[in-house]
PDB file of C-alpha atoms and ligand atoms in Angstrom:
ATOM      1  CA  UNK G  18     166.060 115.403  43.539  1.00 42.00           C
ATOM      2  CA  UNK G  19     165.366 117.610  46.501  1.00 45.00           C
ATOM      3  CA  UNK G  20     168.961 117.992  47.606  1.00 42.00           C
ATOM      4  CA  UNK G  21     170.187 118.454  44.095  1.00 44.00           C
ATOM      5  CA  UNK G  22     167.775 121.326  43.529  1.00 46.00           C
ATOM      6  CA  UNK G  23     168.514 122.955  46.848  1.00 45.00           C
ATOM      7  CA  UNK G  24     172.234 122.851  46.358  1.00 41.00           C
ATOM      8  CA  UNK G  25     172.053 124.573  43.002  1.00 48.00           C
ATOM      9  CA  UNK G  26     170.367 127.590  44.523  1.00 49.00           C
ATOM     10  CA  UNK G  27     173.606 128.876  45.891  1.00 53.00           C
ATOM     11  CA  UNK G  28     175.560 127.935  42.784  1.00 60.00           C
ATOM     12  CA  UNK G  29     174.251 128.005  39.256  1.00 70.00           C
ATOM     13  CA  UNK G  30     170.636 128.661  38.353  1.00 81.00           C
ATOM     14  CA  UNK G  31     168.138 125.855  38.859  1.00 94.00           C
ATOM     15  CA  UNK G  32     167.047 124.407  35.542  1.00 94.00           C
ATOM     16  CA  UNK G  33     164.290 126.296  33.719  1.00 96.00           C
ATOM     17  CA  UNK G  34     163.830 128.741  36.549  1.00 98.00           C
ATOM     18  CA  UNK G  35     164.191 132.503  36.563  1.00 97.00           C
ATOM     19  CA  UNK G  36     165.559 134.655  39.390  1.00 97.00           C
ATOM     20  CA  UNK G  37     162.960 137.175  40.491  1.00 97.00           C
ATOM     21  CA  UNK G  38     164.557 140.147  42.257  1.00 97.00           C
ATOM     22  CA  UNK G  39     163.204 141.338  45.592  1.00 97.00           C
ATOM     23  CA  UNK G  40     161.000 144.389  45.315  1.00 97.00           C
ATOM     24  CA  UNK G  41     157.886 146.312  46.129  1.00 97.00           C
ATOM     25  CA  UNK G  42     154.960 146.351  43.745  1.00 97.00           C
ATOM     26  CA  UNK G  43     151.334 147.372  43.446  1.00 97.00           C
ATOM     27  CA  UNK G  44     149.273 144.278  44.068  1.00 97.00           C
ATOM     28  CA  UNK G  45     145.686 144.171  42.837  1.00 97.00           C
ATOM     29  CA  UNK G  46     143.922 146.918  40.941  1.00 96.00           C
ATOM     30  CA  UNK G  47     140.776 149.031  40.837  1.00 95.00           C
ATOM     31  CA  UNK G  48     139.854 148.994  37.122  1.00 95.00           C
ATOM     32  CA  UNK G  49     138.293 145.543  36.800  1.00 95.00           C
ATOM     33  CA  UNK G  50     136.684 143.155  39.292  1.00 95.00           C
ATOM     34  CA  UNK G  51     135.912 143.859  42.965  1.00 94.00           C
ATOM     35  CA  UNK G  52     137.964 140.944  44.280  1.00 94.00           C
ATOM     36  CA  UNK G  53     141.133 142.666  42.999  1.00 95.00           C
ATOM     37  CA  UNK G  54     140.656 145.642  45.308  1.00 94.00           C
ATOM     38  CA  UNK G  55     142.183 147.410  47.042  1.00 93.00           C
ATOM     39  CA  UNK G  56     145.390 148.038  45.111  1.00 95.00           C
ATOM     40  CA  UNK G  57     148.205 148.251  47.598  1.00 95.00           C
ATOM     41  CA  UNK G  58     151.990 148.119  47.980  1.00 96.00           C
ATOM     42  CA  UNK G  59     153.436 144.728  48.802  1.00 96.00           C
ATOM     43  CA  UNK G  60     157.055 143.701  49.407  1.00 96.00           C
ATOM     44  CA  UNK G  61     158.341 140.437  48.005  1.00 97.00           C
ATOM     45  CA  UNK G  62     161.702 138.816  48.718  1.00 96.00           C
ATOM     46  CA  UNK G  63     163.773 137.314  45.944  1.00 96.00           C
ATOM     47  CA  UNK G  64     163.059 133.813  44.746  1.00 97.00           C
ATOM     48  CA  UNK G  65     163.226 131.526  41.727  1.00 98.00           C
ATOM     49  CA  UNK G  66     160.160 130.982  39.577  1.00 98.00           C
ATOM     50  CA  UNK G  67     159.539 128.248  37.017  1.00 98.00           C
ATOM     51  CA  UNK G  68     159.937 129.738  33.561  1.00 98.00           C
ATOM     52  CA  UNK G  69     156.687 128.133  32.410  1.00 98.00           C
ATOM     53  CA  UNK G  70     153.817 126.076  33.822  1.00 98.00           C
ATOM     54  CA  UNK G  71     154.653 122.438  34.614  1.00 98.00           C
ATOM     55  CA  UNK G  72     154.222 120.451  31.398  1.00 98.00           C
ATOM     56  CA  UNK G  73     152.674 117.050  30.794  1.00 98.00           C
ATOM     57  CA  UNK G  74     156.158 115.622  30.189  1.00 98.00           C
ATOM     58  CA  UNK G  75     157.388 116.989  33.513  1.00 98.00           C
ATOM     59  CA  UNK G  76     154.325 115.787  35.384  1.00 98.00           C
ATOM     60  CA  UNK G  77     154.709 112.342  33.825  1.00 98.00           C
ATOM     61  CA  UNK G  78     158.245 112.101  35.259  1.00 98.00           C
ATOM     62  CA  UNK G  79     156.869 112.930  38.699  1.00 98.00           C
ATOM     63  CA  UNK G  80     154.122 110.311  38.446  1.00 98.00           C
ATOM     64  CA  UNK G  81     156.606 107.689  37.230  1.00 98.00           C
ATOM     65  CA  UNK G  82     158.920 108.412  40.133  1.00 98.00           C
ATOM     66  CA  UNK G  83     156.309 108.572  42.873  1.00 98.00           C
ATOM     67  CA  UNK G  84     153.246 106.639  41.691  1.00 98.00           C
ATOM     68  CA  UNK G  85     151.178 109.705  42.581  1.00 98.00           C
ATOM     69  CA  UNK G  86     147.478 109.331  41.875  1.00 98.00           C
ATOM     70  CA  UNK G  87     145.773 112.641  41.188  1.00 98.00           C
ATOM     71  CA  UNK G  88     142.513 113.806  42.725  1.00 96.00           C
ATOM     72  CA  UNK G  89     140.712 113.310  39.400  1.00 97.00           C
ATOM     73  CA  UNK G  90     141.835 109.656  39.322  1.00 97.00           C
ATOM     74  CA  UNK G  91     140.470 108.838  42.776  1.00 96.00           C
ATOM     75  CA  UNK G  92     136.993 107.613  43.614  1.00 93.00           C
ATOM     76  CA  UNK G  93     135.259 110.496  45.402  1.00 85.00           C
ATOM     77  CA  UNK G  94     134.433 109.781  49.040  1.00 83.00           C
ATOM     78  CA  UNK G  95     130.665 109.424  49.415  1.00 84.00           C
ATOM     79  CA  UNK G  96     130.901 111.129  52.818  1.00 84.00           C
ATOM     80  CA  UNK G  97     132.064 114.315  51.079  1.00 79.00           C
ATOM     81  CA  UNK G  98     129.063 114.338  48.742  1.00 80.00           C
ATOM     82  CA  UNK G  99     125.971 113.540  50.782  1.00 84.00           C
ATOM     83  CA  UNK G 100     122.968 112.787  48.612  1.00 85.00           C
ATOM     84  CA  UNK G 101     125.022 112.304  45.470  1.00 82.00           C
ATOM     85  CA  UNK G 102     123.967 109.706  42.945  1.00 83.00           C
ATOM     86  CA  UNK G 103     126.367 106.768  43.613  1.00 82.00           C
ATOM     87  CA  UNK G 104     126.747 106.289  39.862  1.00 78.00           C
ATOM     88  CA  UNK G 105     128.365 109.719  39.748  1.00 79.00           C
ATOM     89  CA  UNK G 106     130.912 108.854  42.434  1.00 88.00           C
ATOM     90  CA  UNK G 107     133.557 107.678  40.000  1.00 93.00           C
ATOM     91  CA  UNK G 108     136.857 109.294  39.005  1.00 96.00           C
ATOM     92  CA  UNK G 109     136.466 112.141  36.555  1.00 95.00           C
ATOM     93  CA  UNK G 110     137.007 115.818  35.904  1.00 95.00           C
ATOM     94  CA  UNK G 111     135.460 118.935  34.387  1.00 95.00           C
ATOM     95  CA  UNK G 112     135.939 119.264  30.629  1.00 96.00           C
ATOM     96  CA  UNK G 113     135.090 122.340  28.578  1.00 97.00           C
ATOM     97  CA  UNK G 114     132.562 121.668  25.834  1.00 96.00           C
ATOM     98  CA  UNK G 115     131.710 124.614  23.581  1.00 96.00           C
ATOM     99  CA  UNK G 116     127.998 125.291  23.209  1.00 96.00           C
ATOM    100  CA  UNK G 117     126.136 125.374  19.886  1.00 96.00           C
ATOM    101  CA  UNK G 118     125.240 129.011  20.291  1.00 96.00           C
ATOM    102  CA  UNK G 119     124.879 131.829  22.823  1.00 96.00           C
ATOM    103  CA  UNK G 120     123.912 130.788  26.370  1.00 95.00           C
ATOM    104  CA  UNK G 121     123.399 132.721  29.627  1.00 94.00           C
ATOM    105  CA  UNK G 122     126.887 133.498  30.887  1.00 93.00           C
ATOM    106  CA  UNK G 123     125.907 133.202  34.529  1.00 91.00           C
ATOM    107  CA  UNK G 124     125.523 129.425  34.252  1.00 92.00           C
ATOM    108  CA  UNK G 125     128.887 127.690  33.892  1.00 92.00           C
ATOM    109  CA  UNK G 126     127.249 124.257  33.821  1.00 92.00           C
ATOM    110  CA  UNK G 127     126.351 124.999  30.192  1.00 94.00           C
ATOM    111  CA  UNK G 128     129.958 124.626  29.077  1.00 95.00           C
ATOM    112  CA  UNK G 129     131.648 122.646  31.862  1.00 95.00           C
ATOM    113  CA  UNK G 130     130.871 118.984  31.586  1.00 94.00           C
ATOM    114  CA  UNK G 131     131.828 116.484  34.267  1.00 91.00           C
ATOM    115  CA  UNK G 132     133.384 113.612  32.303  1.00 95.00           C
ATOM    116  CA  UNK G 133     134.022 110.226  33.985  1.00 95.00           C
ATOM    117  CA  UNK G 134     137.571 109.126  33.217  1.00 96.00           C
ATOM    118  CA  UNK G 135     138.841 112.608  32.335  1.00 97.00           C
ATOM    119  CA  UNK G 136     142.199 113.217  34.016  1.00 98.00           C
ATOM    120  CA  UNK G 137     145.640 114.623  33.238  1.00 98.00           C
ATOM    121  CA  UNK G 138     146.446 111.750  30.851  1.00 98.00           C
ATOM    122  CA  UNK G 139     143.059 111.931  29.131  1.00 98.00           C
ATOM    123  CA  UNK G 140     142.249 115.634  29.144  1.00 98.00           C
ATOM    124  CA  UNK G 141     138.992 115.283  27.200  1.00 98.00           C
ATOM    125  CA  UNK G 142     138.074 111.912  28.730  1.00 97.00           C
ATOM    126  CA  UNK G 143     138.545 108.305  27.603  1.00 97.00           C
ATOM    127  CA  UNK G 144     139.925 108.158  24.072  1.00 97.00           C
ATOM    128  CA  UNK G 145     141.811 111.452  24.334  1.00 98.00           C
ATOM    129  CA  UNK G 146     145.583 111.353  24.831  1.00 98.00           C
ATOM    130  CA  UNK G 147     148.582 113.577  25.463  1.00 98.00           C
ATOM    131  CA  UNK G 148     150.027 112.723  22.067  1.00 97.00           C
ATOM    132  CA  UNK G 149     151.466 115.971  20.681  1.00 97.00           C
ATOM    133  CA  UNK G 150     150.791 117.728  23.983  1.00 98.00           C
ATOM    134  CA  UNK G 151     153.958 116.755  25.883  1.00 98.00           C
ATOM    135  CA  UNK G 152     154.971 120.419  26.071  1.00 98.00           C
ATOM    136  CA  UNK G 153     151.512 121.694  27.025  1.00 98.00           C
ATOM    137  CA  UNK G 154     150.808 122.552  30.673  1.00 98.00           C
ATOM    138  CA  UNK G 155     149.447 119.652  32.694  1.00 98.00           C
ATOM    139  CA  UNK G 156     145.761 120.149  33.540  1.00 98.00           C
ATOM    140  CA  UNK G 157     143.117 118.359  35.637  1.00 98.00           C
ATOM    141  CA  UNK G 158     145.336 118.682  38.694  1.00 98.00           C
ATOM    142  CA  UNK G 159     143.984 119.617  42.114  1.00 97.00           C
ATOM    143  CA  UNK G 160     145.792 121.692  44.711  1.00 97.00           C
ATOM    144  CA  UNK G 161     147.185 118.620  46.472  1.00 96.00           C
ATOM    145  CA  UNK G 162     148.539 117.273  43.186  1.00 98.00           C
ATOM    146  CA  UNK G 163     150.320 120.539  42.497  1.00 98.00           C
ATOM    147  CA  UNK G 164     151.729 120.642  46.016  1.00 97.00           C
ATOM    148  CA  UNK G 165     152.872 117.009  45.816  1.00 98.00           C
ATOM    149  CA  UNK G 166     154.715 117.758  42.585  1.00 98.00           C
ATOM    150  CA  UNK G 167     156.331 120.847  44.092  1.00 98.00           C
ATOM    151  CA  UNK G 168     157.521 118.939  47.136  1.00 97.00           C
ATOM    152  CA  UNK G 169     158.908 116.124  45.001  1.00 98.00           C
ATOM    153  CA  UNK G 170     160.850 118.699  42.998  1.00 97.00           C
ATOM    154  CA  UNK G 171     162.206 120.285  46.201  1.00 96.00           C
ATOM    155  CA  UNK G 172     160.180 123.400  45.471  1.00 97.00           C
ATOM    156  CA  UNK G 173     156.936 125.008  46.619  1.00 97.00           C
ATOM    157  CA  UNK G 174     153.881 126.630  45.111  1.00 98.00           C
ATOM    158  CA  UNK G 175     154.018 130.430  44.891  1.00 98.00           C
ATOM    159  CA  UNK G 176     151.985 132.682  47.142  1.00 97.00           C
ATOM    160  CA  UNK G 177     149.574 134.948  45.311  1.00 97.00           C
ATOM    161  CA  UNK G 178     151.907 137.908  45.927  1.00 97.00           C
ATOM    162  CA  UNK G 179     154.901 136.067  44.489  1.00 98.00           C
ATOM    163  CA  UNK G 180     152.884 134.944  41.494  1.00 98.00           C
ATOM    164  CA  UNK G 181     151.462 138.373  40.716  1.00 98.00           C
ATOM    165  CA  UNK G 182     154.731 140.201  41.282  1.00 98.00           C
ATOM    166  CA  UNK G 183     156.653 137.906  38.959  1.00 98.00           C
ATOM    167  CA  UNK G 184     153.868 137.890  36.337  1.00 98.00           C
ATOM    168  CA  UNK G 185     154.089 141.671  36.131  1.00 98.00           C
ATOM    169  CA  UNK G 186     157.662 141.358  34.954  1.00 97.00           C
ATOM    170  CA  UNK G 187     158.626 144.728  36.373  1.00 96.00           C
ATOM    171  CA  UNK G 188     155.721 146.614  34.714  1.00 94.00           C
ATOM    172  CA  UNK G 189     154.199 147.929  37.918  1.00 94.00           C
ATOM    173  CA  UNK G 190     150.530 148.816  37.568  1.00 93.00           C
ATOM    174  CA  UNK G 191     150.180 147.697  33.937  1.00 97.00           C
ATOM    175  CA  UNK G 192     147.038 145.873  32.837  1.00 98.00           C
ATOM    176  CA  UNK G 193     148.865 142.987  31.129  1.00 98.00           C
ATOM    177  CA  UNK G 194     152.298 141.474  31.728  1.00 98.00           C
ATOM    178  CA  UNK G 195     153.538 143.258  28.587  1.00 97.00           C
ATOM    179  CA  UNK G 196     151.872 146.663  29.084  1.00 96.00           C
ATOM    180  CA  UNK G 197     148.440 148.237  28.784  1.00 97.00           C
ATOM    181  CA  UNK G 198     147.495 147.261  25.253  1.00 97.00           C
ATOM    182  CA  UNK G 199     146.006 143.792  24.735  1.00 97.00           C
ATOM    183  CA  UNK G 200     147.447 143.284  21.239  1.00 97.00           C
ATOM    184  CA  UNK G 201     150.354 145.682  20.753  1.00 97.00           C
ATOM    185  CA  UNK G 202     150.716 146.387  16.998  1.00 97.00           C
ATOM    186  CA  UNK G 203     148.183 143.634  16.395  1.00 96.00           C
ATOM    187  CA  UNK G 204     150.375 140.942  17.940  1.00 97.00           C
ATOM    188  CA  UNK G 205     148.730 138.131  19.914  1.00 98.00           C
ATOM    189  CA  UNK G 206     150.600 137.903  23.207  1.00 98.00           C
ATOM    190  CA  UNK G 207     148.798 135.061  24.988  1.00 98.00           C
ATOM    191  CA  UNK G 208     146.522 132.071  24.554  1.00 98.00           C
ATOM    192  CA  UNK G 209     143.084 133.508  25.332  1.00 98.00           C
ATOM    193  CA  UNK G 210     139.632 133.079  23.797  1.00 97.00           C
ATOM    194  CA  UNK G 211     138.835 135.223  20.780  1.00 97.00           C
ATOM    195  CA  UNK G 212     135.174 135.473  19.789  1.00 96.00           C
ATOM    196  CA  UNK G 213     131.935 135.244  21.687  1.00 95.00           C
ATOM    197  CA  UNK G 214     132.263 132.826  24.600  1.00 95.00           C
ATOM    198  CA  UNK G 215     131.521 129.905  24.866  1.00 96.00           C
ATOM    199  CA  UNK G 216     130.467 129.031  21.353  1.00 96.00           C
ATOM    200  CA  UNK G 217     132.320 131.186  18.804  1.00 96.00           C
ATOM    201  CA  UNK G 218     135.981 130.251  18.873  1.00 96.00           C
ATOM    202  CA  UNK G 219     137.679 132.407  16.219  1.00 96.00           C
ATOM    203  CA  UNK G 220     141.130 130.933  16.946  1.00 95.00           C
ATOM    204  CA  UNK G 221     143.298 133.631  15.346  1.00 96.00           C
ATOM    205  CA  UNK G 222     146.255 131.825  16.947  1.00 95.00           C
ATOM    206  CA  UNK G 223     145.068 128.457  15.603  1.00 96.00           C
ATOM    207  CA  UNK G 224     144.543 127.043  19.090  1.00 95.00           C
ATOM    208  CA  UNK G 225     141.571 125.121  20.432  1.00 94.00           C
ATOM    209  CA  UNK G 226     142.607 124.471  23.992  1.00 97.00           C
ATOM    210  CA  UNK G 227     145.985 124.641  25.738  1.00 98.00           C
ATOM    211  CA  UNK G 228     149.145 125.579  23.855  1.00 98.00           C
ATOM    212  CA  UNK G 229     152.774 124.461  24.132  1.00 98.00           C
ATOM    213  CA  UNK G 230     154.609 126.512  26.747  1.00 98.00           C
ATOM    214  CA  UNK G 231     156.867 129.253  25.317  1.00 98.00           C
ATOM    215  CA  UNK G 232     154.675 129.737  22.245  1.00 98.00           C
ATOM    216  CA  UNK G 233     154.081 133.394  23.150  1.00 98.00           C
ATOM    217  CA  UNK G 234     156.670 136.028  24.146  1.00 97.00           C
ATOM    218  CA  UNK G 235     158.009 135.970  27.730  1.00 98.00           C
ATOM    219  CA  UNK G 236     157.430 138.836  30.151  1.00 98.00           C
ATOM    220  CA  UNK G 237     160.069 141.226  31.450  1.00 97.00           C
ATOM    221  CA  UNK G 238     161.477 138.589  33.818  1.00 98.00           C
ATOM    222  CA  UNK G 239     161.595 135.911  31.139  1.00 98.00           C
ATOM    223  CA  UNK G 240     158.486 134.055  32.320  1.00 98.00           C
ATOM    224  CA  UNK G 241     156.235 132.394  29.758  1.00 98.00           C
ATOM    225  CA  UNK G 242     152.474 131.863  29.802  1.00 98.00           C
ATOM    226  CA  UNK G 243     151.731 133.981  32.851  1.00 98.00           C
ATOM    227  CA  UNK G 244     148.708 135.282  30.962  1.00 98.00           C
ATOM    228  CA  UNK G 245     146.200 132.847  29.471  1.00 98.00           C
ATOM    229  CA  UNK G 246     146.812 129.197  28.547  1.00 98.00           C
ATOM    230  CA  UNK G 247     146.050 127.782  32.026  1.00 98.00           C
ATOM    231  CA  UNK G 248     145.139 129.198  35.409  1.00 98.00           C
ATOM    232  CA  UNK G 249     147.792 128.443  38.018  1.00 98.00           C
ATOM    233  CA  UNK G 250     147.405 127.334  41.619  1.00 98.00           C
ATOM    234  CA  UNK G 251     148.863 129.441  44.421  1.00 98.00           C
ATOM    235  CA  UNK G 252     149.143 128.583  48.114  1.00 96.00           C
ATOM    236  CA  UNK G 253     147.120 131.594  49.155  1.00 95.00           C
ATOM    237  CA  UNK G 254     143.773 130.869  50.714  1.00 94.00           C
ATOM    238  CA  UNK G 255     140.894 132.506  48.898  1.00 93.00           C
ATOM    239  CA  UNK G 256     139.273 135.632  50.269  1.00 86.00           C
ATOM    240  CA  UNK G 257     136.723 137.710  48.402  1.00 80.00           C
ATOM    241  CA  UNK G 258     138.926 140.791  48.569  1.00 74.00           C
ATOM    242  CA  UNK G 259     142.491 141.749  49.356  1.00 72.00           C
ATOM    243  CA  UNK G 260     141.281 143.782  52.301  1.00 64.00           C
ATOM    244  CA  UNK G 261     140.778 140.662  54.381  1.00 56.00           C
ATOM    245  CA  UNK G 262     144.404 139.779  53.831  1.00 50.00           C
ATOM    246  CA  UNK G 263     145.799 143.261  54.236  1.00 44.00           C
ATOM    247  CA  UNK G 264     147.104 142.533  57.712  1.00 40.00           C
ATOM    248  CA  UNK G 265     148.803 139.301  56.853  1.00 40.00           C
ATOM    249  CA  UNK G 266     150.295 139.409  53.393  1.00 39.00           C
ATOM    250  CA  UNK G 267     152.014 136.094  52.961  1.00 40.00           C
ATOM    251  CA  UNK G 268     155.517 136.710  51.674  1.00 36.00           C
ATOM    252  CA  UNK G 269     156.137 133.360  52.893  1.00 37.00           C
ATOM    253  CA  UNK G 270     155.733 130.900  54.565  1.00 39.00           C
ATOM    254  CA  UNK G 271     156.951 128.251  56.954  1.00 38.00           C
ATOM    255  CA  UNK G 272     155.629 124.787  56.346  1.00 37.00           C
ATOM    256  CA  UNK G 273     152.937 124.565  53.711  1.00 42.00           C
ATOM    257  CA  UNK G 274     149.343 124.180  54.717  1.00 44.00           C
ATOM    258  CA  UNK G 275     149.181 120.648  53.470  1.00 50.00           C
ATOM    259  CA  UNK G 276     145.958 119.650  55.153  1.00 61.00           C
ATOM    260  CA  UNK G 277     143.009 120.727  53.103  1.00 67.00           C
ATOM    261  CA  UNK G 278     139.344 119.949  53.313  1.00 72.00           C
ATOM    262  CA  UNK G 279     136.802 119.537  50.566  1.00 71.00           C
ATOM    263  CA  UNK G 280     135.488 123.089  51.017  1.00 77.00           C
ATOM    264  CA  UNK G 281     138.859 124.852  50.993  1.00 90.00           C
ATOM    265  CA  UNK G 282     139.575 127.223  48.175  1.00 94.00           C
ATOM    266  CA  UNK G 283     142.881 128.630  47.025  1.00 96.00           C
ATOM    267  CA  UNK G 284     143.646 131.529  44.762  1.00 97.00           C
ATOM    268  CA  UNK G 285     144.324 130.719  41.115  1.00 98.00           C
ATOM    269  CA  UNK G 286     146.005 133.271  38.849  1.00 98.00           C
ATOM    270  CA  UNK G 287     146.655 134.160  35.226  1.00 98.00           C
ATOM    271  CA  UNK G 288     143.444 133.264  33.419  1.00 98.00           C
ATOM    272  CA  UNK G 289     143.244 130.651  30.702  1.00 98.00           C
ATOM    273  CA  UNK G 290     142.532 129.895  27.067  1.00 98.00           C
ATOM    274  CA  UNK G 291     138.856 130.173  28.021  1.00 97.00           C
ATOM    275  CA  UNK G 292     139.032 133.803  29.122  1.00 97.00           C
ATOM    276  CA  UNK G 293     137.308 136.243  26.774  1.00 94.00           C
ATOM    277  CA  UNK G 294     136.781 139.943  27.490  1.00 89.00           C
ATOM    278  CA  UNK G 295     133.016 139.496  27.021  1.00 85.00           C
ATOM    279  CA  UNK G 296     132.888 136.910  29.781  1.00 91.00           C
ATOM    280  CA  UNK G 297     135.985 136.874  31.931  1.00 94.00           C
ATOM    281  CA  UNK G 298     138.706 139.464  31.499  1.00 96.00           C
ATOM    282  CA  UNK G 299     141.071 137.691  33.841  1.00 97.00           C
ATOM    283  CA  UNK G 300     144.204 137.100  31.788  1.00 98.00           C
ATOM    284  CA  UNK G 301     145.852 139.876  33.824  1.00 98.00           C
ATOM    285  CA  UNK G 302     148.295 139.674  36.746  1.00 98.00           C
ATOM    286  CA  UNK G 303     145.879 141.412  39.145  1.00 98.00           C
ATOM    287  CA  UNK G 304     143.028 139.027  38.359  1.00 97.00           C
ATOM    288  CA  UNK G 305     142.245 136.241  40.773  1.00 97.00           C
ATOM    289  CA  UNK G 306     139.754 133.534  41.397  1.00 96.00           C
ATOM    290  CA  UNK G 307     139.016 131.115  44.223  1.00 95.00           C
ATOM    291  CA  UNK G 308     139.116 127.484  43.210  1.00 96.00           C
ATOM    292  CA  UNK G 309     138.010 124.509  45.286  1.00 94.00           C
ATOM    293  CA  UNK G 310     141.138 122.530  46.149  1.00 94.00           C
ATOM    294  CA  UNK G 311     139.813 119.210  44.896  1.00 91.00           C
ATOM    295  CA  UNK G 312     138.124 120.568  41.824  1.00 92.00           C
ATOM    296  CA  UNK G 313     140.138 119.752  38.724  1.00 95.00           C
ATOM    297  CA  UNK G 314     139.429 121.099  35.265  1.00 97.00           C
ATOM    298  CA  UNK G 315     140.975 121.255  31.819  1.00 97.00           C
ATOM    299  CA  UNK G 316     142.177 124.820  32.280  1.00 98.00           C
ATOM    300  CA  UNK G 317     143.937 124.838  35.652  1.00 98.00           C
ATOM    301  CA  UNK G 318     147.628 123.939  36.015  1.00 98.00           C
ATOM    302  CA  UNK G 319     150.509 125.327  38.093  1.00 98.00           C
ATOM    303  CA  UNK G 320     154.156 126.283  38.307  1.00 98.00           C
ATOM    304  CA  UNK G 321     156.600 126.200  41.226  1.00 98.00           C
ATOM    305  CA  UNK G 322     158.928 128.510  43.101  1.00 98.00           C
ATOM    306  CA  UNK G 323     162.160 127.977  44.961  1.00 97.00           C
ATOM    307  CA  UNK G 324     163.157 130.171  47.889  1.00 95.00           C
ATOM    308  CA  UNK G 325     166.573 130.377  49.458  1.00 85.00           C
TER     309      UNK G 325
HETATM  310 CU1   CU J 405     138.602 133.574  32.776  1.00 95.82          CU
END
């Protein structure tokens, strides 16, 4: 697999990947959340980017080939959770459960429910399946799971700069991957939450959770689902602002930082189907969040890159 993918780089295009030209872009922004500041110019070399987030069908092939067991499927190590109720130290993951009505938006435990047995195969817990969701992005994957997939595929995870640059699709400085207007001529461009979060799901697109990749229009580079649907892991270590990274913008890379600890956080990008302007206006290329590497949820997935 690895050699096959590598060798195609210099010949024809790798399957379902898009060539992103080298360039300079404005990373971050000043109009929304503090962690996106400062906006600054960043150079990115050319690379290939997966056209869409890794799907359940693709992830299943990886698991079949490698026997990989995801973070959510492992029994948590008691040493990592001192004082935890032993009954809670079983495999599981965070599942979104809409509330009955309005709740304080500063308390995410109201709508995130830790469900024993929830994992990528059972996204809502025991009894749920992937049936009909083969083309949806895989979810409930931790950073190490994403990295393991990428390495198996002979690829890597993008840096935050690579992710943001490619998500912008050549629209430097625009709010969304397609421009500045959220719904140009009334058209829904991404799988995000419509209505008052986390209880009123108006579903104008008919979607409850994730959506099949490629359901919405691609960006200027031909990338799908860079906004909404699922957040995507990057390799970039989380910092509360870009300023802390200003000296060392990771174009790339060298060997991946494979060793992670329980407390480590990486940047996730793109927002998800649970982002609503009233709560979290993060379905924008500049938006970013830090996510604990071993924390898996039903709205975080990933896609890969390939560098020459
Ligand atoms: Cu959000």
